[in-house]
mmCIF file of C-alpha atoms in Angstrom:
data_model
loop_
_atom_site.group_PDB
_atom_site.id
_atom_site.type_symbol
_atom_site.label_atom_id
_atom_site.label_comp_id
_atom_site.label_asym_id
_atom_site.label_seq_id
_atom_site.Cartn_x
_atom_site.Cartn_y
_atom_site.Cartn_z
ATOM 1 C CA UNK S 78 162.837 77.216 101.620
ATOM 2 C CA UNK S 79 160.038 74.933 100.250
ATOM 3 C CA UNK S 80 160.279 72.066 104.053
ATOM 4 C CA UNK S 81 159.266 69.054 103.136
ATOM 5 C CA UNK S 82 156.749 70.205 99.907
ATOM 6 C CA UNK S 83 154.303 67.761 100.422
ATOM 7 C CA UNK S 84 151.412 67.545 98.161
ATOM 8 C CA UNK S 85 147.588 66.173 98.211
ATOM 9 C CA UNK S 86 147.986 63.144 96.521
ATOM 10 C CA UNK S 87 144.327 62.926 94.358
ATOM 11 C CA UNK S 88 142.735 59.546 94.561
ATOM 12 C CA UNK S 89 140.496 58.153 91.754
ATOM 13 C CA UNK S 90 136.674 57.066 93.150
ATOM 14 C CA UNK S 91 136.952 53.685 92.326
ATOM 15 C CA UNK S 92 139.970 52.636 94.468
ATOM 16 C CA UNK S 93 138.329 51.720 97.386
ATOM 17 C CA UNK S 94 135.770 48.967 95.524
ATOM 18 C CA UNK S 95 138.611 47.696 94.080
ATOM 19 C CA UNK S 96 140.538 47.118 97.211
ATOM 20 C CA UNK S 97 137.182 45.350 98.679
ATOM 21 C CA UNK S 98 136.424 43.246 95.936
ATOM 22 C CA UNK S 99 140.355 41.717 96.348
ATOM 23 C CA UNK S 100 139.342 41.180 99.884
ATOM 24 C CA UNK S 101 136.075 39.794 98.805
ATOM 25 C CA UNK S 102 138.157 37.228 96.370
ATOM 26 C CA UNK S 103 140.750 36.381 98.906
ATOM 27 C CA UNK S 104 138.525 35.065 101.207
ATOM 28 C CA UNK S 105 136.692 33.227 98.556
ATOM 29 C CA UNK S 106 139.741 31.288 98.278
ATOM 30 C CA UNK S 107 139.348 29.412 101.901
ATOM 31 C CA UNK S 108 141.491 28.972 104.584
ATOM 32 C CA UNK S 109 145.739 28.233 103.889
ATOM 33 C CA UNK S 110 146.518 24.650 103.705
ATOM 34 C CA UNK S 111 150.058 23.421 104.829
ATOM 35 C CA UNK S 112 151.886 21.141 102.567
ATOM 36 C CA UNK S 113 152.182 17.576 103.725
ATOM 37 C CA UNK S 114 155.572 17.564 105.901
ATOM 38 C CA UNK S 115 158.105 14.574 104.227
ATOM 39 C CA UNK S 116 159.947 12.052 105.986
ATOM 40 C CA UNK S 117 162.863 13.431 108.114
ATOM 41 C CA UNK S 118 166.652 12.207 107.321
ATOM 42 C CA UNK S 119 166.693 9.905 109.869
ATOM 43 C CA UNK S 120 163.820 7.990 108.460
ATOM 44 C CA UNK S 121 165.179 7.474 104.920
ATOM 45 C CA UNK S 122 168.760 6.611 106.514
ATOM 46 C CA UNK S 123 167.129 3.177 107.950
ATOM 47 C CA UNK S 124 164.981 2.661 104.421
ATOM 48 C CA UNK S 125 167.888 0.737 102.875
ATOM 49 C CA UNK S 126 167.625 -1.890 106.021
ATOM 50 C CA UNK S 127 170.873 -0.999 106.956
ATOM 51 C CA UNK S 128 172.964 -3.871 109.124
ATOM 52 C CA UNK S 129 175.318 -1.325 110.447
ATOM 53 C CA UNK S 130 175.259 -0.600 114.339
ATOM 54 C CA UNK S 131 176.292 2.965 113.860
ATOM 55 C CA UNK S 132 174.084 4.276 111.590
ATOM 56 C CA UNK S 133 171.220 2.931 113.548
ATOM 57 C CA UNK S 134 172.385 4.758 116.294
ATOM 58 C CA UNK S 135 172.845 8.362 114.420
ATOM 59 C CA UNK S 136 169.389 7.899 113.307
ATOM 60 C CA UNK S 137 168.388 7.461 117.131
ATOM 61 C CA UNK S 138 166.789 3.813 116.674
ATOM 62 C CA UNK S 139 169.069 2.825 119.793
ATOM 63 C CA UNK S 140 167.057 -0.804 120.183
ATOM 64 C CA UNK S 141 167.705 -1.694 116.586
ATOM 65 C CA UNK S 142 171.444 -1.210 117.456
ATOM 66 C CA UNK S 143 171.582 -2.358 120.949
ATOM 67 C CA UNK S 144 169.616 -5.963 118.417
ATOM 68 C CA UNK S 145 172.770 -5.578 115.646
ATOM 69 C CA UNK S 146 175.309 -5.711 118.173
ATOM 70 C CA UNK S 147 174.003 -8.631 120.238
ATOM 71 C CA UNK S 148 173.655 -10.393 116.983
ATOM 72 C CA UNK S 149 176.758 -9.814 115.293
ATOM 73 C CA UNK S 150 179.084 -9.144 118.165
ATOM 74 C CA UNK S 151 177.605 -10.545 121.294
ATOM 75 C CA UNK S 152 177.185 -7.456 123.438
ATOM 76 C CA UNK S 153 174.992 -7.543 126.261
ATOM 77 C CA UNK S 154 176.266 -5.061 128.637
ATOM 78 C CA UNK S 155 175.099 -2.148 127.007
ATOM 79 C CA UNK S 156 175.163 1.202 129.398
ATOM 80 C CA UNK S 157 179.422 1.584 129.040
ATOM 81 C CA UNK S 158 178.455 2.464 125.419
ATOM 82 C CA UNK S 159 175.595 5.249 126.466
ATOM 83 C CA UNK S 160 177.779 8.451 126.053
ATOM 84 C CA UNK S 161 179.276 6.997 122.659
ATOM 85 C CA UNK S 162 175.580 6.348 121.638
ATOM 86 C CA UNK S 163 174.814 10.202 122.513
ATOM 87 C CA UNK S 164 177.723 11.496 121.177
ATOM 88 C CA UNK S 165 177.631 9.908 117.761
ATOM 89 C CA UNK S 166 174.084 10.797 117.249
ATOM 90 C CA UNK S 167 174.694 14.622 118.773
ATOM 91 C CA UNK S 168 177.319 14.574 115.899
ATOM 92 C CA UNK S 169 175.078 13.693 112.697
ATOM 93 C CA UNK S 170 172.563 16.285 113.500
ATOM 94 C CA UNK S 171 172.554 20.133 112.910
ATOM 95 C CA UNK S 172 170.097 22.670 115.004
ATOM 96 C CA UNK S 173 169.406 25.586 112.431
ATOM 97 C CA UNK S 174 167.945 28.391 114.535
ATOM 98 C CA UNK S 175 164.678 29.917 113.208
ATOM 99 C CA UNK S 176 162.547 32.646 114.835
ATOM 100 C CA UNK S 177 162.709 34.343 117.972
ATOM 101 C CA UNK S 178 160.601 31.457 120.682
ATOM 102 C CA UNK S 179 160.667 29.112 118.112
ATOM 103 C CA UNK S 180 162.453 26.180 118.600
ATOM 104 C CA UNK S 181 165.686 25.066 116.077
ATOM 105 C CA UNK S 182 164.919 22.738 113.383
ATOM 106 C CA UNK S 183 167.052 19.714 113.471
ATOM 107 C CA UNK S 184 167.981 18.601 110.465
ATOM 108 C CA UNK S 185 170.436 15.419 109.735
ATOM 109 C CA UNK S 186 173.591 15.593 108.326
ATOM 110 C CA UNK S 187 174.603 13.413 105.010
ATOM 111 C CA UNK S 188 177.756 11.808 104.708
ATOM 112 C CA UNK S 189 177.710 11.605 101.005
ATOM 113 C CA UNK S 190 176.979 15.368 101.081
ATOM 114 C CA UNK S 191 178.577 17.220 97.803
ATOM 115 C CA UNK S 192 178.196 21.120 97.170
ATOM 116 C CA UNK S 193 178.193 20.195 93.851
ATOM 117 C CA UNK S 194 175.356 18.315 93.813
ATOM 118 C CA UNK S 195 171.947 19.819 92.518
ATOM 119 C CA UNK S 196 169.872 17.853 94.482
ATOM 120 C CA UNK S 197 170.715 15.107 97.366
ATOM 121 C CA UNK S 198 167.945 12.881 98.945
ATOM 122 C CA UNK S 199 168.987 11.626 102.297
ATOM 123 C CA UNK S 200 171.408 8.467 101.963
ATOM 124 C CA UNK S 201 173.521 8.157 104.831
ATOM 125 C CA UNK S 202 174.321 9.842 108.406
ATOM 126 C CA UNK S 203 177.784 11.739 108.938
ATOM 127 C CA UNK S 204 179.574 9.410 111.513
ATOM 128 C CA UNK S 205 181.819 10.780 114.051
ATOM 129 C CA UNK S 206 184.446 7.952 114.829
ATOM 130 C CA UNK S 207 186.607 6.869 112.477
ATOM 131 C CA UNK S 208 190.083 4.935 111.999
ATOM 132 C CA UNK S 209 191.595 8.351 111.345
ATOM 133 C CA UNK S 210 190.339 9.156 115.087
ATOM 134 C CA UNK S 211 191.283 5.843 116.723
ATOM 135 C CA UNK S 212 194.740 6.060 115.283
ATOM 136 C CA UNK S 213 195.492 9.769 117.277
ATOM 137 C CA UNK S 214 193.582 8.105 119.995
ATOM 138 C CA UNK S 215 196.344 5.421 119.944
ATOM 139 C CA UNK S 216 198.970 7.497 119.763
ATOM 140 C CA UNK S 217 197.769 9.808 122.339
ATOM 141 C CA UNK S 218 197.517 6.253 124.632
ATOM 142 C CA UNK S 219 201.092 5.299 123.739
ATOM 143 C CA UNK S 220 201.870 8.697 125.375
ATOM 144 C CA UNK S 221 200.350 8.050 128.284
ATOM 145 C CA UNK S 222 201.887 4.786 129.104
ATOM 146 C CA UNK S 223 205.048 6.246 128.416
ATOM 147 C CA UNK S 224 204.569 8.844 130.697
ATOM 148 C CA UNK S 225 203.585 5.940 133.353
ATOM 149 C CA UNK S 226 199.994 7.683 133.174
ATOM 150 C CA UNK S 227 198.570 4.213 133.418
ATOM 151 C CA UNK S 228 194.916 4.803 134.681
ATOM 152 C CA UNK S 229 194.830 7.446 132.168
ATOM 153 C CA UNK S 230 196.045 4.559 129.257
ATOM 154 C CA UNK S 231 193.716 2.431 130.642
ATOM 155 C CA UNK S 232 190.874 4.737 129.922
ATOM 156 C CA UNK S 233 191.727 5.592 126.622
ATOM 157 C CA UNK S 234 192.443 1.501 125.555
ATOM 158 C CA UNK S 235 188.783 1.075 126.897
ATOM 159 C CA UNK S 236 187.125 3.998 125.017
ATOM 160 C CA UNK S 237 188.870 2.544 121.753
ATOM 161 C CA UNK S 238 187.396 -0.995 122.605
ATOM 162 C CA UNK S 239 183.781 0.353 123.190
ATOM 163 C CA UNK S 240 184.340 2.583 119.879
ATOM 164 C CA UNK S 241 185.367 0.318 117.393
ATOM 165 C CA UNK S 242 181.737 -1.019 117.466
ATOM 166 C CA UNK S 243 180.351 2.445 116.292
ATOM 167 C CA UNK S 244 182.827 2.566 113.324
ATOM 168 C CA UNK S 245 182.021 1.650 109.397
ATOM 169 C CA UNK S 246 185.178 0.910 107.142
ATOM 170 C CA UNK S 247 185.021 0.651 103.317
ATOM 171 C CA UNK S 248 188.022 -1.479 102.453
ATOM 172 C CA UNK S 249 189.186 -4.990 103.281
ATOM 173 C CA UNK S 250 192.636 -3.030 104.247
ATOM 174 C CA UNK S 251 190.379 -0.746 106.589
ATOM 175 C CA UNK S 252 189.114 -4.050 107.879
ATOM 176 C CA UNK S 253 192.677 -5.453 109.073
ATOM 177 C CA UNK S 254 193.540 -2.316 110.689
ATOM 178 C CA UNK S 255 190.775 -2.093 112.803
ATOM 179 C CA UNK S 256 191.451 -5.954 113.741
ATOM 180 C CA UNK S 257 194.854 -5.051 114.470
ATOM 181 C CA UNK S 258 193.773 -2.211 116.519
ATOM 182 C CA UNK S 259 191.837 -4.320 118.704
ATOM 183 C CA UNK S 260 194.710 -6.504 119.368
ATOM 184 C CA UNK S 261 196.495 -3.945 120.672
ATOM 185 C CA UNK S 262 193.887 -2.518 122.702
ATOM 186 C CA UNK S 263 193.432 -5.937 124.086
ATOM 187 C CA UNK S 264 196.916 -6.625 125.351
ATOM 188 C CA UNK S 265 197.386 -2.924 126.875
ATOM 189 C CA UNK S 266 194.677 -3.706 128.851
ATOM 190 C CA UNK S 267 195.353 -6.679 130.250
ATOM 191 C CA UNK S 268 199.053 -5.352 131.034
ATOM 192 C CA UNK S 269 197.620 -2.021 132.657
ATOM 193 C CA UNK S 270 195.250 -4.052 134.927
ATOM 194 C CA UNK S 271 197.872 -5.622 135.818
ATOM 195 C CA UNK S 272 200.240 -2.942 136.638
ATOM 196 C CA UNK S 273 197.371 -1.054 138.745
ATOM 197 C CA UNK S 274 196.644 -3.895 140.531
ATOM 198 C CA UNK S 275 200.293 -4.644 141.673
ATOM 199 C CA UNK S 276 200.196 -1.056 142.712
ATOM 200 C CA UNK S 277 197.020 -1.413 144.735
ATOM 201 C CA UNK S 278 198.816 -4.463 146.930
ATOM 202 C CA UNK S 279 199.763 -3.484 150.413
ATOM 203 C CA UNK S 280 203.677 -4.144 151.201
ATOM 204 C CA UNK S 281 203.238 -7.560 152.763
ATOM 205 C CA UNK S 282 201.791 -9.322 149.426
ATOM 206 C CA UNK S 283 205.374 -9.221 147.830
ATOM 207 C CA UNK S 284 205.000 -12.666 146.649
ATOM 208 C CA UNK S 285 201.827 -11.575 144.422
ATOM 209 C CA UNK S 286 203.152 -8.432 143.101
ATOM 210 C CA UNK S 287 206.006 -10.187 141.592
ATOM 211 C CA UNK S 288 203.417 -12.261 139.904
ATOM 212 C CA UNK S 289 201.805 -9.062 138.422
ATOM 213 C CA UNK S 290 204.953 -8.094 137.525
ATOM 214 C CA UNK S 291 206.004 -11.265 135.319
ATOM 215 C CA UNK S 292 202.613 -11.450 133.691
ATOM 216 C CA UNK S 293 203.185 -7.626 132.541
ATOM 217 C CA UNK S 294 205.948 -8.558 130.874
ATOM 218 C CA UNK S 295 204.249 -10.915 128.689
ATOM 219 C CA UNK S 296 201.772 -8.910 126.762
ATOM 220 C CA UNK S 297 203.014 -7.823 123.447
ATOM 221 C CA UNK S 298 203.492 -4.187 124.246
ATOM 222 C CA UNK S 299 205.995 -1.537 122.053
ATOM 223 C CA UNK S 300 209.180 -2.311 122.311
ATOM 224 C CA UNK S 301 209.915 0.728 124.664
ATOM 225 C CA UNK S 302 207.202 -0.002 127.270
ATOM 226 C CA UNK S 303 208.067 -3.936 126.630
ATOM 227 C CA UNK S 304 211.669 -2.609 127.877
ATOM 228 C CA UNK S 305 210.126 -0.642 130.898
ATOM 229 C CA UNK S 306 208.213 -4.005 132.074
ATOM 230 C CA UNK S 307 211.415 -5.924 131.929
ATOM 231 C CA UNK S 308 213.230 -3.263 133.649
ATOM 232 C CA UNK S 309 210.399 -3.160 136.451
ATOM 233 C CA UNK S 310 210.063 -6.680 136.661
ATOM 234 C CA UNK S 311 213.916 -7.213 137.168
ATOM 235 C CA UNK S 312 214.240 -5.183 139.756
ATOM 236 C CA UNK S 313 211.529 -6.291 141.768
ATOM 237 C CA UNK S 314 212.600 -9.709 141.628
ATOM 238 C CA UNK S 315 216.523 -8.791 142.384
ATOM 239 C CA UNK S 316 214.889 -7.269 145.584
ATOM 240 C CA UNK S 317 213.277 -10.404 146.460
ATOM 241 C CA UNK S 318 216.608 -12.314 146.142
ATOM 242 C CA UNK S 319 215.115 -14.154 143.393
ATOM 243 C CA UNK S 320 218.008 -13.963 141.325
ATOM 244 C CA UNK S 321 217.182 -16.786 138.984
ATOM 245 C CA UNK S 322 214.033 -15.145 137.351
ATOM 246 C CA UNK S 323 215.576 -11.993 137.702
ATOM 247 C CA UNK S 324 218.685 -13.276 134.942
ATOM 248 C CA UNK S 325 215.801 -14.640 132.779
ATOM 249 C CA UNK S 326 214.677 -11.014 132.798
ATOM 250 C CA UNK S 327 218.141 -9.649 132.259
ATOM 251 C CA UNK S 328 218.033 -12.014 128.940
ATOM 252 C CA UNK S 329 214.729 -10.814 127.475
ATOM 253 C CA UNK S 330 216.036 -7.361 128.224
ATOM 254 C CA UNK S 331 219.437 -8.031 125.906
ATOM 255 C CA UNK S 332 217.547 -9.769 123.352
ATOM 256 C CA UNK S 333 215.310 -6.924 123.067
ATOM 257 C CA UNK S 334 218.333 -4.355 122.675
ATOM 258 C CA UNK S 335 216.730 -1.382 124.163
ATOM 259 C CA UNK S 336 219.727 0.577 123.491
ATOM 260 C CA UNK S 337 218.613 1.213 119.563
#
């Protein structure tokens, strides 16, 4: 049984000068120089002088968006739109975790990106909100009110509003929807301030709750929650003996058929 049957390995003379004069040459060659670093993603995003809100704010330049929006859209009060500022830049950004105590690199995500692409120079950021989004956010709203979940509605209308801002569309159709989005964001929150705030009145205000009441029924809701506010509204006023608005309820009701 030979073990292991390990040998003396024999060495020529001349190995160890030739192992110093490598040495010898490597230092020669000075000290390592690191390459120049380039521009990060976020940089080249805002190099085509974009006029868009949102892609100002994914590439963190929060004043030049906070400048866009007062321009274009007249918005002053600026802190309601804070989390959608941090949450849209969070989203076009990437941590990619390198070694052990050293921090992630952040790196920006495109949204032309293609795998097929050889090479990709930064263009523009990945956006998070999008009338894809805003649509399930609608639906999930219409829910809501359905459900008589109306400070929960409310919430969601709102968030849409301060959204829509942050949003880039390609298409003139895009365009309309969005527009038409906003209209209906508009007028369900107007009727569920109004419904909260009849809520909120004590029993002895009867005479301004009906009020609330009426003026629910004349934002342009679905036709199933424009049927709840007429049914609300026509009882409330049958119970204040005031029969005479309450039949003009009774009509709108009919004409709306909420039977089908």
């Amino acid at each position: 049984e030979g073990g292991w049957e390990m040998e003396d390995l024999e060495l020529p003379a001349d190995l160890g000068l030739e192992a110093a004069g490598a040495a010898a040459a490597a230092a020669g060659a000075g000290p390592f120089v690191a390459p120049t670093p380039g521009a990060p993603a976020s940089q080249k995003w805002l190099e085509r002088r974009s006029q868009l809100a949102a892609e100002h704010v994914a590439a963190g330049q929060f004043s030049g968006a906070m400048s866009l929006l007062f321009r274009q859209l007249g918005v002053t009060a600026f802190e309601p739109l804070r989390p959608h500022f941090m949450e849209l830049y969070n989203a076009s950004h990437a941590a990619l975790p390198g070694l052990q105590g050293v921090p992630p690199v952040l790196c920006g995500l495109d949204r032309s990106w293609s795998r097929d692409a050889p090479t990709q120079p930064p263009s523009s950021p990945a956006l998070l909100y999008s009338l894809a989004h805003l649509e399930d956010q609608l639906k999930a709203a219409y829910k809501l009110v359905t459900e008589g979940k109306f400070s929960e509605a409310l919430r969601v209308f709102v968030r849409m509003l301060q959204v829509v801002p942050l949003m880039v569309v390609e298409t003139r159709k895009e365009v309309d929807e969005v527009k038409e989005l906003v209209g209906i964001c508009k007028e369900y929150v107007i009727a569920l301030r109004c419904e909260l705030r009849r809520k909120e009145l004590a029993a002895d205000d009867a005479a301004r709750a009906a009020e609330l009441a009426a003026y629910f029924t004349h934002c342009n809701l679905q036709p199933v929650h424009k049927a709840l506010s007429l049914r609300s509204a026509m009882t409330i006023f049958f119970k204040l003996k005031n029969l005479g608005t309450c039949a003009h309820f009774c009509r709108l009701l009919l004409e709306l058929n909420p039977g089908q």
